[in-house]
Short mmCIF file of C-alpha atoms in Angstrom, two decimals:
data_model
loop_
_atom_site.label_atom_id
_atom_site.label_comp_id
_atom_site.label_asym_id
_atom_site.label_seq_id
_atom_site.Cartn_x
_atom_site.Cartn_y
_atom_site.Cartn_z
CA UNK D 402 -23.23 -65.32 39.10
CA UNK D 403 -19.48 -66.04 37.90
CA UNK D 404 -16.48 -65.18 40.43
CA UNK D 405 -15.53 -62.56 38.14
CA UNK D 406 -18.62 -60.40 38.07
CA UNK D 407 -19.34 -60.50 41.87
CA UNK D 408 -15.72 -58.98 41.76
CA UNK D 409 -16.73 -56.33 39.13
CA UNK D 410 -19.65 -55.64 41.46
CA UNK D 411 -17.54 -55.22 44.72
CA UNK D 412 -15.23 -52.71 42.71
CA UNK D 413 -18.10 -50.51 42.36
CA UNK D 414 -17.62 -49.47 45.49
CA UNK D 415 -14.73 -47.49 43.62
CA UNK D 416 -15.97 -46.24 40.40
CA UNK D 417 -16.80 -42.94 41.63
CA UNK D 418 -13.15 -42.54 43.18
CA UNK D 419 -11.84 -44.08 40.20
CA UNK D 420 -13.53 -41.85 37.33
CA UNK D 421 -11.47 -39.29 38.91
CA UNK D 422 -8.32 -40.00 37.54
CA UNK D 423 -7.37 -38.03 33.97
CA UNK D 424 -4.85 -40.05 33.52
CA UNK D 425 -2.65 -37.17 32.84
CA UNK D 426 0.32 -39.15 34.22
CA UNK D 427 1.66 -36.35 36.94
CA UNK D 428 1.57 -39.34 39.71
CA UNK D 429 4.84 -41.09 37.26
CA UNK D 430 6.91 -38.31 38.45
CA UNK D 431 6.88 -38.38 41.82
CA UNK D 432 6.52 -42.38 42.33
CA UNK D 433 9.38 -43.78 43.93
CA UNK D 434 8.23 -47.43 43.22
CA UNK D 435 8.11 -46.02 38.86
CA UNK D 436 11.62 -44.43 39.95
CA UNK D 437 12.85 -48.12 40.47
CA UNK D 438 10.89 -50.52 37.59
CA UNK D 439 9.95 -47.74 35.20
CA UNK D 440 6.70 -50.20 35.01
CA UNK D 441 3.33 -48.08 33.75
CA UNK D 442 1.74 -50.60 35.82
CA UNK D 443 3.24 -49.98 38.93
CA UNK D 444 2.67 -45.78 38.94
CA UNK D 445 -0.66 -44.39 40.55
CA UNK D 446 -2.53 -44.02 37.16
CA UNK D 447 -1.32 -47.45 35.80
CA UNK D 448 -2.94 -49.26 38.77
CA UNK D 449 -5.95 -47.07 38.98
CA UNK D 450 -6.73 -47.81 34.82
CA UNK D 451 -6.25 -51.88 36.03
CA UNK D 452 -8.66 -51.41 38.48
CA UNK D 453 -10.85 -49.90 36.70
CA UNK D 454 -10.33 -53.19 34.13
CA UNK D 455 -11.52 -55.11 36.56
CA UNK D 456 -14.52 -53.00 37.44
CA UNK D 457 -15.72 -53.10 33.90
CA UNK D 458 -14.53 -56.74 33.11
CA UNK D 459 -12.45 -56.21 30.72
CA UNK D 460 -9.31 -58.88 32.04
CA UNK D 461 -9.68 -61.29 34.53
CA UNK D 462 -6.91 -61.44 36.45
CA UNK D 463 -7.45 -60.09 39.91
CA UNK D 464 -3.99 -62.11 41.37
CA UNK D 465 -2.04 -59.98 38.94
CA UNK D 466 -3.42 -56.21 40.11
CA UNK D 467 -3.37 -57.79 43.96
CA UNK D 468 0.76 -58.01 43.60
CA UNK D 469 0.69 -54.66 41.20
CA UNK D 470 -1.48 -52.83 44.50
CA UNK D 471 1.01 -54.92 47.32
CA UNK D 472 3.91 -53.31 45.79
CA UNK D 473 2.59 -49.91 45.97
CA UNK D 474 4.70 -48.10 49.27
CA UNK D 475 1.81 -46.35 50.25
CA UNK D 476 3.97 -42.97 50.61
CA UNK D 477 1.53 -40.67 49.46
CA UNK D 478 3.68 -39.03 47.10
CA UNK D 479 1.03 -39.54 43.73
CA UNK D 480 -2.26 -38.13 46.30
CA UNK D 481 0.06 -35.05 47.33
CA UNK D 482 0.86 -33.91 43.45
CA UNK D 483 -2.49 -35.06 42.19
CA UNK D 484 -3.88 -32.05 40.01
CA UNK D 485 -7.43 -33.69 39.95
CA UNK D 486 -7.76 -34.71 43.68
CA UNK D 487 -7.45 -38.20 43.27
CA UNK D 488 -7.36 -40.14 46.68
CA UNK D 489 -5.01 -42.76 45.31
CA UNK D 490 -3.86 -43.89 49.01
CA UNK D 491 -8.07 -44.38 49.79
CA UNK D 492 -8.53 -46.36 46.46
CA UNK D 493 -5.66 -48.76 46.75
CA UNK D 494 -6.31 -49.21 50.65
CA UNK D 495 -10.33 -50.01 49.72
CA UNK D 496 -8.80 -52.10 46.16
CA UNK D 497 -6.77 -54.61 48.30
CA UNK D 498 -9.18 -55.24 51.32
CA UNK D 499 -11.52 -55.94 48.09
CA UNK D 500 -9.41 -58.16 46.23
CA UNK D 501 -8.61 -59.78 49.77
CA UNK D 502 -12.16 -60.33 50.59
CA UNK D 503 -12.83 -61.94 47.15
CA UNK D 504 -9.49 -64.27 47.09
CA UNK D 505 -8.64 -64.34 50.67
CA UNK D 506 -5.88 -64.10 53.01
CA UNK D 507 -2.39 -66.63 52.29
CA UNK D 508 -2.38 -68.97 55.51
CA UNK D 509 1.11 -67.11 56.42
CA UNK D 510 -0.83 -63.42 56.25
CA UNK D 511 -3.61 -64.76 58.43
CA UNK D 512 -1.30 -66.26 60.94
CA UNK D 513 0.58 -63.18 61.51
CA UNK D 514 -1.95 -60.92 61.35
CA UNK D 515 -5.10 -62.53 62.61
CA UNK D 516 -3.33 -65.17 64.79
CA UNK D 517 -0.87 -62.40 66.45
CA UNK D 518 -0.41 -59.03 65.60
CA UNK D 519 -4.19 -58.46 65.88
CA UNK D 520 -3.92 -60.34 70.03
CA UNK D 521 -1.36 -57.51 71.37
CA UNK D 522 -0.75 -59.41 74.69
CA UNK D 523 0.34 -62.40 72.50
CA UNK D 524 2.47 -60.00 70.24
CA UNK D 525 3.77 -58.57 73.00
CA UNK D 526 4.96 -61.71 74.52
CA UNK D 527 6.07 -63.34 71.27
CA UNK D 528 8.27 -60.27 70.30
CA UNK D 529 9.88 -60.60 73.92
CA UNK D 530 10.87 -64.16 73.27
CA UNK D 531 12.40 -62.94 69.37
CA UNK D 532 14.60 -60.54 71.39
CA UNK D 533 16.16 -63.42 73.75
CA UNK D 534 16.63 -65.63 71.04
CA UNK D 535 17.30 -63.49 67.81
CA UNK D 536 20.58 -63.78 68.01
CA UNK D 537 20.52 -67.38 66.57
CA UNK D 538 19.17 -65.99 63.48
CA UNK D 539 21.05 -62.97 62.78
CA UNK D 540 24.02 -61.23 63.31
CA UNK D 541 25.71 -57.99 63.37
CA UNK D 542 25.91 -56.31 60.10
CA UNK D 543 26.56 -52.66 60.52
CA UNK D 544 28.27 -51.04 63.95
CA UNK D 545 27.67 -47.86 62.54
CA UNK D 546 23.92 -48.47 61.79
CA UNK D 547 23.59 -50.92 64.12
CA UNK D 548 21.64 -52.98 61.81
CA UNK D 549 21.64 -56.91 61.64
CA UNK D 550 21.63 -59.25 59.45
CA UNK D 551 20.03 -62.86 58.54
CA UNK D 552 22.92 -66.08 59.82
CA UNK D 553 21.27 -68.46 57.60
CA UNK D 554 20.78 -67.66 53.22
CA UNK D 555 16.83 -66.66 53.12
CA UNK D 556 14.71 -65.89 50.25
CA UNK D 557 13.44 -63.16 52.25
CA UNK D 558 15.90 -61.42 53.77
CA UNK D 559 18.28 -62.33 51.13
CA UNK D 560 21.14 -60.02 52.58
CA UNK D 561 18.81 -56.99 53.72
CA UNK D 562 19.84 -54.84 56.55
CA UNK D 563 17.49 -54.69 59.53
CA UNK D 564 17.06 -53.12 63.17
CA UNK D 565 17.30 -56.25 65.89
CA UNK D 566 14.45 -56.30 68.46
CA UNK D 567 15.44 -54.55 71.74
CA UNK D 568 16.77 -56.69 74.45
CA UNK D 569 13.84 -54.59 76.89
CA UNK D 570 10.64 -53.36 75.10
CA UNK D 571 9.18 -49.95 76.02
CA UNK D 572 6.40 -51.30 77.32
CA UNK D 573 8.33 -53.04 80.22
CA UNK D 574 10.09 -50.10 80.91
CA UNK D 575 6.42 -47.64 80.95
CA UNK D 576 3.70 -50.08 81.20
CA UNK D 577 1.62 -47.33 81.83
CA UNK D 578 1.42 -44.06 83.19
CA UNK D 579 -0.82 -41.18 84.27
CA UNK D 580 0.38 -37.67 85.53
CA UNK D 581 -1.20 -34.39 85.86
CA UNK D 582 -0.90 -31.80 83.67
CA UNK D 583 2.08 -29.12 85.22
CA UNK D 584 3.07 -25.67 84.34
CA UNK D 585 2.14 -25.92 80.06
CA UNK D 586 -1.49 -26.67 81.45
CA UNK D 587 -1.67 -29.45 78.84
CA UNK D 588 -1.89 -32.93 78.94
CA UNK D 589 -1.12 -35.70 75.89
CA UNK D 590 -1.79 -39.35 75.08
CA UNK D 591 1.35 -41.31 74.17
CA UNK D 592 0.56 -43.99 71.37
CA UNK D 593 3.70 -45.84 71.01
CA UNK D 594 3.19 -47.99 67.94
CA UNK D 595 5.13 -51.18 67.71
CA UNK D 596 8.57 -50.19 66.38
CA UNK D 597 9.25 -47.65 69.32
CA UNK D 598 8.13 -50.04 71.61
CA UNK D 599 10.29 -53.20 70.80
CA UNK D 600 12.47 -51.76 68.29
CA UNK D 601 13.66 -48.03 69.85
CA UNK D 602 11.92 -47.91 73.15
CA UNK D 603 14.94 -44.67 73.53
CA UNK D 604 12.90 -43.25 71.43
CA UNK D 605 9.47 -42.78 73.90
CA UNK D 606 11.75 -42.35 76.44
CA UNK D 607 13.44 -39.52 74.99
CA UNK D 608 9.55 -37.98 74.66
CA UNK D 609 8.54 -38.95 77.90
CA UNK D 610 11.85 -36.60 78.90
CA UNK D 611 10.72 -33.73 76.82
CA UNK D 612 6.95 -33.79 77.70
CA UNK D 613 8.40 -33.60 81.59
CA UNK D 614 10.85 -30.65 80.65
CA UNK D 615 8.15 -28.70 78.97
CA UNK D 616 5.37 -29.24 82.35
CA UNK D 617 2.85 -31.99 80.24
CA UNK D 618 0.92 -34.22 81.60
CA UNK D 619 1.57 -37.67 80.11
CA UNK D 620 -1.46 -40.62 79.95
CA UNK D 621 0.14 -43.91 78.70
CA UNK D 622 -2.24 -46.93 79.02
CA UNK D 623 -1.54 -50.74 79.03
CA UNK D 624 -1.86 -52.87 76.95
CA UNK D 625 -1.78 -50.75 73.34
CA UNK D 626 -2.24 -52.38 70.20
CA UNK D 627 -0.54 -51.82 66.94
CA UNK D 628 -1.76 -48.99 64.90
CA UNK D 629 -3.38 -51.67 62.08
CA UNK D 630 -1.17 -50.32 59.10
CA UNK D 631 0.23 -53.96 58.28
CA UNK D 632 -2.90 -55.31 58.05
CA UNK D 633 -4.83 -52.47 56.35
CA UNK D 634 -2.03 -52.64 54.34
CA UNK D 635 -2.25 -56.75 53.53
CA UNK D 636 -6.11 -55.84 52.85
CA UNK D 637 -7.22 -57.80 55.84
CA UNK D 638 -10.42 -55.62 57.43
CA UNK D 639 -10.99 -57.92 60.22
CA UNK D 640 -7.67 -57.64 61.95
CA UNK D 641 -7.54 -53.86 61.59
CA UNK D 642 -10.80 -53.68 63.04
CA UNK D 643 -9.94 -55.73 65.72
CA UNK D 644 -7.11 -53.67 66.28
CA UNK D 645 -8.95 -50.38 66.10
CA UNK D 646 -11.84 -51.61 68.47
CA UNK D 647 -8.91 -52.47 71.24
CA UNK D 648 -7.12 -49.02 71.23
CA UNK D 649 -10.19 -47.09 70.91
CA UNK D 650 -11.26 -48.83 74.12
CA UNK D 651 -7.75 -47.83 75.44
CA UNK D 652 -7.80 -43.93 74.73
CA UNK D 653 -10.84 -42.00 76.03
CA UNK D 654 -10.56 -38.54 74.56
CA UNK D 655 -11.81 -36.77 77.61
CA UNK D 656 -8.84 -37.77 79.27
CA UNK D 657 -6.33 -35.78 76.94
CA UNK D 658 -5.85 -32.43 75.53
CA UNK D 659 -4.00 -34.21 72.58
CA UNK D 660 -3.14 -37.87 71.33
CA UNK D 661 0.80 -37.44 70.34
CA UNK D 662 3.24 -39.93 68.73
CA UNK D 663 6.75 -39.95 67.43
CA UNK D 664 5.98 -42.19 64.99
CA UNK D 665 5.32 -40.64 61.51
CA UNK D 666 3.44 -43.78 60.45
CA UNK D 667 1.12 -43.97 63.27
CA UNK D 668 0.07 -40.50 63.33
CA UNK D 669 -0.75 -40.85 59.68
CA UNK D 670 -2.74 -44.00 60.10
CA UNK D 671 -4.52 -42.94 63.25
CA UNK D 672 -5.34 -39.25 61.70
CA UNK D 673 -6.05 -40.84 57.95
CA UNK D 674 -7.10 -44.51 58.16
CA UNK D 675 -8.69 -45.03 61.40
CA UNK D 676 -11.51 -42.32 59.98
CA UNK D 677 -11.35 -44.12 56.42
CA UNK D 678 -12.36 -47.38 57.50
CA UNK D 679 -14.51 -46.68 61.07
CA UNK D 680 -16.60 -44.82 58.25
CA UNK D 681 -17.07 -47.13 55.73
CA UNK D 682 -18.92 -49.76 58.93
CA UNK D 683 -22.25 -49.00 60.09
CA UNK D 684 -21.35 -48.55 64.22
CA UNK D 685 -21.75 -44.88 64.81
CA UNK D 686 -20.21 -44.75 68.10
CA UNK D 687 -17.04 -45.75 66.71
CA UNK D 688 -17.48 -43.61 64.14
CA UNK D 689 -17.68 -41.13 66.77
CA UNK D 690 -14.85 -41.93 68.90
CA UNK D 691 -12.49 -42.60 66.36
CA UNK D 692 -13.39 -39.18 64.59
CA UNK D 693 -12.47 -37.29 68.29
CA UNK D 694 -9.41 -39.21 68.44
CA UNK D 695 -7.80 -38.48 65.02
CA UNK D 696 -8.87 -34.72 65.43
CA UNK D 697 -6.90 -34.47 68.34
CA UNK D 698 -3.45 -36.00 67.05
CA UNK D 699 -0.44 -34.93 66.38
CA UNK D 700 2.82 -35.97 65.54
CA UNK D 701 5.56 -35.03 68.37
CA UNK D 702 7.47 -32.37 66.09
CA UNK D 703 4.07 -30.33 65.07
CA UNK D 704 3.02 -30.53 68.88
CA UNK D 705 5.96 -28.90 70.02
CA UNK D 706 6.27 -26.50 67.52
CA UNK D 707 1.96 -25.14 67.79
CA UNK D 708 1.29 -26.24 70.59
CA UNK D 709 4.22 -25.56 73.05
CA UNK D 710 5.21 -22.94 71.39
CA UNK D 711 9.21 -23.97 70.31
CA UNK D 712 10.49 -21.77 67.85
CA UNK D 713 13.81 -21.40 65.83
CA UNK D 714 16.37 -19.32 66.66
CA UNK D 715 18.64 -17.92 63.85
CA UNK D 716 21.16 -20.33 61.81
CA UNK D 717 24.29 -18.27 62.37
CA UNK D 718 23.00 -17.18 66.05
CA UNK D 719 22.78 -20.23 67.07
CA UNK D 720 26.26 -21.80 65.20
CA UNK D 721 28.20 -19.12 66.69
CA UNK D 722 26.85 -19.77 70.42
CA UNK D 723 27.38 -23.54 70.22
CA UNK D 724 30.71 -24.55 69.71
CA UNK D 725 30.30 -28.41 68.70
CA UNK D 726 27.78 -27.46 66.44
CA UNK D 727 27.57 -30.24 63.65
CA UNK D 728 25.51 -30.49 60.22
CA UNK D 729 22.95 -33.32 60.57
CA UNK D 730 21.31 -34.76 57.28
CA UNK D 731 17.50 -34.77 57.97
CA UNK D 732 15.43 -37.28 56.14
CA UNK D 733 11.40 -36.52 56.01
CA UNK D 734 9.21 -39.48 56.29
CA UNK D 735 7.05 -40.11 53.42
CA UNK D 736 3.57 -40.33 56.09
CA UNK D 737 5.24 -37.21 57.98
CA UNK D 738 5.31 -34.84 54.66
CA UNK D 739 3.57 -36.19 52.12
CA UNK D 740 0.46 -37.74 54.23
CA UNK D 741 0.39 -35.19 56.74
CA UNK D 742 2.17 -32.11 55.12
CA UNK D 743 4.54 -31.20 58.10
CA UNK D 744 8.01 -30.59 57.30
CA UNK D 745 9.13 -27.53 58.71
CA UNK D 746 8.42 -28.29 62.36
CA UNK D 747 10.81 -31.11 62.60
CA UNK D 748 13.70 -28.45 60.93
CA UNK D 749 12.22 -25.92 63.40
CA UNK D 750 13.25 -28.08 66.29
CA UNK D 751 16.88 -29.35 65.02
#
C-alpha cells in the first residue's frame, strides 16, 4: 500500500464531518487568519475542501495542508457562524493529530512537548530556572504593558512583544489547598493552567480572594498539569493523553461542586477537547471521568454570575455613586465567546 493511500484511508475518519461543509463561504467572513492573508486556503472552507483532497487523492501533498491547518488560530469564530453545523475546530484538531501520526513529530515539537511539557514536575522546574535566568535573553520592552523583549536578533521572536515568566510561580505560592465549603454552601476546583501559574500567578490569587469573600470552598491539588492545548494543538495525541490521564487523576469530581478557571483557554479545552479526544480511545472509565469533569466547569466570570448569584447594577447608578469611576476597554477571548458563548457575564461583573 503507497504512503499516500494509507493517508487517504486515515482521513476517512473525517469524511462524514467533512461532507458537511456547503462550501457556501460564510466561515471567510469571520476568519481573522483570511482577515490578514486574504488566502482561500487559509479560511475554514478552503482547508476543509484540501482535506477533503487528500481524502480522495486527488494531490499529494500532506506537508503543505499540515502548515495550511498549523496556521489556523483555533478561535472558533468559522464553527460559531457556521449555517450548516460544521465542527471545523473538531475536524482540524482530528486533521493534524492525523497528518502528525502519518509524518510525525519535528525533533524540536517532541522535545518540548513529549520531553517536558507532557512531565509537569520537570516543566515546573524548568520554567523556574527560565524565570532566574531570563533576563539574559530579553529585556524590557514596554513599562506600560510590561512586556519583554528578545536581547539577541531571532528568527522567532523577531521583535515580538511577550509577557516575562514570573520571578515566583503560583504554584509556590498555593501548592495546594483544601478548605471547606462556608456560608455560599459551595465548593470549586481551581485548575490553574500554565500561564496563570508562571506567567500571572496575581491572577489565581486574585480568585482565591474572591472565592474567600463570597464563603467557597476552594480544592487546589499539587502537582497540575497543563491543560494539553499545545500539544492537541501540534497534533501530538500521546502527550495530550498523557497530560489528560495526570489531571484526571488529580481532580476527583466528588470532591467539588464545580471545576472553575480564569483561564478562557482552559475552560474551553477542558469543557470541549478533553470530551473530544477521551471519546475517540476505547477506555471507558476515562471516558467517564473526563465527561463528569467537563460537565461541571466553568469559567470564573459565568460562575459568579449563575452560580453566586452577582448581578449588575445600573450604568448611571453605579457612575454616579463611584466617584473615580473610569471606562475600561474589555476585550472577549476568542475560547471565552466564540467556544463557549459567554460574553455578558464578564460585562456583568465590570
Amino acid at each position: 500500500m503507497s504512503d499516500m493511500i494509507k493517508l487517504a484511508r486515515l482521513m476517512g475518519e473525517l469524511e462524514e464531518q467533512i461532507v458537511v461543509c456547503m462550501r457556501c463561504g460564510m466561515c471567510q467572513s469571520v476568519c481573522p487568519l483570511f482577515a490578514a492573508t486574504g488566502r482561500e486556503s487559509d479560511v475554514a472552507r478552503g482547508k476543509i475542501a484540501l482535506l477533503d483532497g487528500l481524502l480522495n487523492k486527488m494531490f499529494e501533498d500532506p506537508n503543505g495542508v499540515y502548515e495550511r491547518l498549523n496556521k489556523c488560530l483555533l478561535c472558533g469564530s468559522c464553527a460559531t457562524n457556521c449555517p450548516s453545523g460544521v465542527k471545523a475546530l473538531d475536524i482540524f484538531i482530528k486533521a493534524r493529530i492525523i497528518l502528525t501520526e502519518f509524518m510525525g513529530l519535528s525533533p524540536a515539537k517532541k522535545l518540548i512537548l513529549r520531553g517536558m511539557l507532557s512531565h509537569p514536575g520537570l516543566f515546573d522546574r524548568l520554567l523556574e530556572w527560565g524565570a532566574k535566568f531570563q533576563g539574559l535573553l530579553t529585556k524590557p520592552a514596554s513599562d506600560i504593558l510590561g512586556t519583554s523583549c528578545s536581547r539577541i536578533a531571532s528568527p522567532i521572536l523577531n521583535e515580538r512583544h511577550f509577557m516575562p515568566l514570573a520571578p515566583v510561580p503560583f504554584h509556590r505560592i498555593v501548592s495546594s489547598m483544601d478548605t471547606p465549603a462556608g456560608s455560599s454552601g459551595i465548593k470549586v476546583a481551581f485548575y490553574t493552567g500554565c500561564l496563570i501559574d508562571k506567567i500571572y500567578p496575581n491572577v489565581a490569587q486574585a480568585a482565591l480572594d474572591v472565592f474567600s469573600h463570597h464563603g467557597i470552598g476552594v480544592f487546589i491539588p499539587e502537582g497540575q498539569g497543563c491543560c494539553g492545548i499545545p500539544t492537541v494543538s501540534s497534533g501530538d495525541a500521546e502527550s495530550f493523553e498523557r497530560l489528560l490521564r495526570h489531571n484526571i487523576k488529580k481532580y476527583s469530581p466528588a470532591d467539588f461542586d464545580y471545576l472553575v478557571t480564569a483561564c478562557a483557554t482552559c475552560t474551553s479545552t477542558i469543557k470541549k477537547i478533553w470530551p473530544l479526544m477521551a471519546d475517540a480511545g476505547p477506555d471507558n472509565v476515562l471516558k467517564s471521568e473526563v465527561g463528569k469533569i467537563s460537565g461541571k466547569t466553568l469559567d470564573i466570570n459565568q460562575f459568579l454570575v449563575s452560580k453566586i448569584g452577582i448581578t449588575s447594577v445600573n450604568e448611571k447608578e453605579t457612575i454616579n455613586n463611584l466617584k473615580n469611576a473610569v471606562k475600561i476597554t474589555y476585550h472577549d477571548p476568542c475560547h471565552l465567546k466564540k467556544s463557549l458563548g459567554v460574553s455578558s457575564e464578564p460585562r456583568t461583573l465590570i
